CSV table of C-alpha atoms in Angstrom, one decimal:
chain,number,residue,atom,x,y,z
A,204,MET,CA,95.0,82.3,95.5
A,205,THR,CA,93.8,85.7,96.7
A,206,PRO,CA,93.1,88.8,94.5
A,207,ALA,CA,96.3,90.3,95.8
A,208,VAL,CA,98.4,87.5,94.5
A,209,LYS,CA,96.7,87.6,91.2
A,210,VAL,CA,97.5,91.3,90.8
A,211,LEU,CA,101.1,90.6,91.5
A,212,GLU,CA,101.3,87.7,89.0
A,213,LYS,CA,99.6,89.8,86.3
A,214,ALA,CA,102.0,92.7,87.0
A,215,ASP,CA,105.0,90.3,86.7
A,216,VAL,CA,106.8,91.8,89.7
A,217,ASP,CA,109.2,89.9,92.0
A,218,PHE,CA,107.4,88.8,95.2
A,219,SER,CA,107.3,85.9,97.6
A,220,LEU,CA,104.7,84.5,99.9
A,221,ALA,CA,105.0,83.4,103.5
A,222,THR,CA,102.3,81.5,105.4
A,223,TYR,CA,101.8,80.9,109.1
A,224,GLU,CA,99.0,79.3,111.2
A,225,HIS,CA,96.8,82.2,112.3
A,226,ASP,CA,95.7,82.1,115.9
A,227,PRO,CA,92.1,83.4,116.1
A,228,ARG,CA,92.8,84.6,119.7
A,229,SER,CA,95.6,86.9,118.5
A,230,PRO,CA,94.7,90.6,119.3
A,231,ALA,CA,97.1,92.1,116.8
A,232,TYR,CA,97.3,90.6,113.3
A,233,GLY,CA,100.5,92.4,112.2
A,234,GLU,CA,102.4,91.6,115.3
A,235,GLU,CA,101.3,88.0,115.0
A,236,ALA,CA,102.6,87.8,111.5
A,237,ALA,CA,106.0,89.3,112.4
A,238,HIS,CA,106.4,86.9,115.3
A,239,ALA,CA,105.2,83.8,113.5
A,240,LEU,CA,107.5,84.4,110.5
A,241,GLY,CA,110.5,85.6,112.6
A,242,LEU,CA,110.5,89.0,110.8
A,243,PRO,CA,111.6,92.4,112.1
A,244,ALA,CA,108.4,94.1,113.0
A,245,GLU,CA,109.6,97.3,111.2
A,246,GLU,CA,109.5,95.3,107.9
A,247,VAL,CA,105.9,94.1,108.4
A,248,PHE,CA,103.3,96.7,107.4
A,249,LYS,CA,99.7,96.9,108.3
A,250,THR,CA,97.0,98.1,105.9
A,251,LEU,CA,94.6,100.6,107.6
A,252,LEU,CA,91.6,102.4,106.1
A,253,ALA,CA,90.5,105.8,107.2
A,254,CYS,CA,87.6,108.0,106.4
A,255,LEU,CA,88.2,111.6,105.5
A,256,ASP,CA,86.0,114.5,106.6
A,257,ASP,CA,84.6,114.7,103.1
A,258,GLY,CA,83.5,111.0,103.3
A,259,ARG,CA,86.3,109.5,101.1
A,260,LEU,CA,88.0,106.4,102.2
A,261,VAL,CA,91.8,106.2,101.9
A,262,MET,CA,94.4,103.6,102.6
A,263,ALA,CA,97.5,104.0,104.9
A,264,ILE,CA,100.2,101.3,105.1
A,265,VAL,CA,102.4,101.7,108.2
A,266,PRO,CA,104.9,99.5,110.1
A,267,VAL,CA,103.3,97.2,112.6
A,268,PRO,CA,105.0,98.6,115.7
A,269,THR,CA,103.7,102.2,115.0
A,270,GLN,CA,100.5,104.0,115.1
A,271,LEU,CA,98.9,105.9,112.2
A,272,ASP,CA,99.1,109.7,112.5
A,273,LEU,CA,95.6,110.6,111.3
A,274,LYS,CA,96.5,114.3,110.9
A,275,ALA,CA,99.4,113.5,108.7
A,276,LEU,CA,97.2,111.2,106.6
A,277,ALA,CA,94.5,113.9,106.3
A,278,ARG,CA,97.1,116.4,105.1
A,279,ALA,CA,98.5,114.0,102.6
A,280,ALA,CA,95.0,113.3,101.2
A,281,GLY,CA,94.1,117.0,101.0
A,282,ALA,CA,91.6,116.9,103.9
A,283,ARG,CA,91.3,118.6,107.2
A,284,LYS,CA,90.5,115.5,109.3
A,285,ALA,CA,90.6,111.7,109.2
A,286,ARG,CA,89.3,109.0,111.4
A,287,MET,CA,89.7,105.2,111.3
A,288,ALA,CA,87.1,103.6,109.1
A,289,GLU,CA,84.6,101.3,110.6
A,290,ALA,CA,85.5,97.6,110.1
A,291,ASP,CA,82.4,96.9,108.0
A,292,ALA,CA,83.1,99.8,105.7
A,293,ALA,CA,86.7,98.7,105.3
A,294,GLU,CA,85.6,95.1,104.5
A,295,ARG,CA,82.9,96.3,102.0
A,296,ALA,CA,85.4,98.6,100.2
A,297,THR,CA,88.3,96.1,100.0
A,298,GLY,CA,86.5,92.8,99.8
A,299,TYR,CA,88.8,91.5,102.5
A,300,VAL,CA,88.2,90.7,106.2
A,301,VAL,CA,89.9,92.8,108.9
A,302,GLY,CA,93.2,91.2,109.8
A,303,GLY,CA,93.6,90.1,106.2
A,304,ILE,CA,93.2,93.4,104.3
A,305,SER,CA,95.8,93.5,101.6
A,306,PRO,CA,96.7,96.8,99.9
A,307,LEU,CA,96.5,94.9,96.6
A,308,GLY,CA,93.5,93.5,94.7
A,309,GLN,CA,90.8,95.5,96.6
A,310,LYS,CA,87.3,95.8,95.2
A,311,LYS,CA,87.6,99.6,95.1
A,312,ARG,CA,90.8,101.4,94.2
A,313,LEU,CA,91.5,103.7,97.1
A,314,PRO,CA,94.1,106.5,97.3
A,315,ALA,CA,97.1,104.8,98.9
A,316,PHE,CA,99.8,106.3,101.2
A,317,VAL,CA,102.7,104.2,102.4
A,318,ASP,CA,104.8,105.4,105.3
A,319,ALA,CA,108.1,106.9,104.2
A,320,SER,CA,110.1,104.5,106.4
A,321,ALA,CA,109.5,101.8,103.7
A,322,GLU,CA,111.7,103.7,101.2
A,323,ALA,CA,114.8,102.7,103.2
A,324,LEU,CA,113.9,99.0,103.1
A,325,ASP,CA,114.8,96.5,100.3
A,326,VAL,CA,111.6,94.6,101.0
A,327,ILE,CA,108.4,94.9,103.1
A,328,HIS,CA,105.8,92.4,104.0
A,329,VAL,CA,102.1,93.2,103.6
A,330,SER,CA,99.0,91.1,104.0
A,331,GLY,CA,98.3,88.7,101.2
A,332,GLY,CA,94.6,89.0,101.5
A,333,ARG,CA,93.8,86.5,104.2
A,334,ARG,CA,94.9,86.0,107.8
A,335,GLY,CA,98.1,83.9,107.8
A,336,LEU,CA,99.4,85.0,104.4
A,337,GLU,CA,102.0,87.6,103.9
A,338,ILE,CA,103.5,89.1,100.7
A,339,CYS,CA,107.1,90.1,100.5
A,340,LEU,CA,107.9,92.7,97.8
A,341,ALA,CA,109.9,95.8,97.1
A,342,PRO,CA,108.3,99.0,98.5
A,343,THR,CA,108.8,100.7,95.1
A,344,ASP,CA,106.8,97.9,93.4
A,345,LEU,CA,104.0,98.3,95.9
A,346,ILE,CA,103.9,102.1,95.3
A,347,THR,CA,103.8,101.6,91.6
A,348,LEU,CA,101.0,99.0,91.7
A,349,LEU,CA,98.9,101.2,94.0
A,350,THR,CA,99.7,104.4,92.3
A,351,GLY,CA,100.5,105.5,95.8
A,352,ARG,CA,102.8,107.9,97.6
A,353,PHE,CA,105.4,107.7,100.3
A,354,VAL,CA,104.5,110.0,103.2
A,355,SER,CA,105.5,110.2,106.8
A,356,LEU,CA,102.5,108.7,108.5
A,357,ALA,CA,103.8,106.6,111.4
A,358,ARG,CA,104.3,107.7,115.0
A,359,ALA,CA,105.5,105.9,118.1
A,360,PRO,CA,102.7,104.3,120.1
């Protein structure tokens, strides 16, 4: 199993796994997961990494149909500006490949911010650490495991 699944097993939290056949031609991994698993897109969250103006990397977890508000993320992280991290930097920091970056079990523990919309949901789905694997868990369990915060980060595309 992936490092993300091992973290969940060690923490003894309730979770489930869902798998699907990943299509390498798919341009949007989160949308592919929602469609393949028949889930509401608002319950599937993507893990994005951003680089702050002071060079720190931070993690934002937002619903698939939305875009990350970089200004809101920068404010939440105590910085002036944020930009999306380069793919190779994200992969080095997390140990996962783009499209399969799980918020759990990363090589480096990064500050984590989960969009506040997750608070209203009983469960959310996040990447399990590889393309084609999703983890379903309570948003409060995710926040606890990440030592993260709920923050309004998402905006309409």
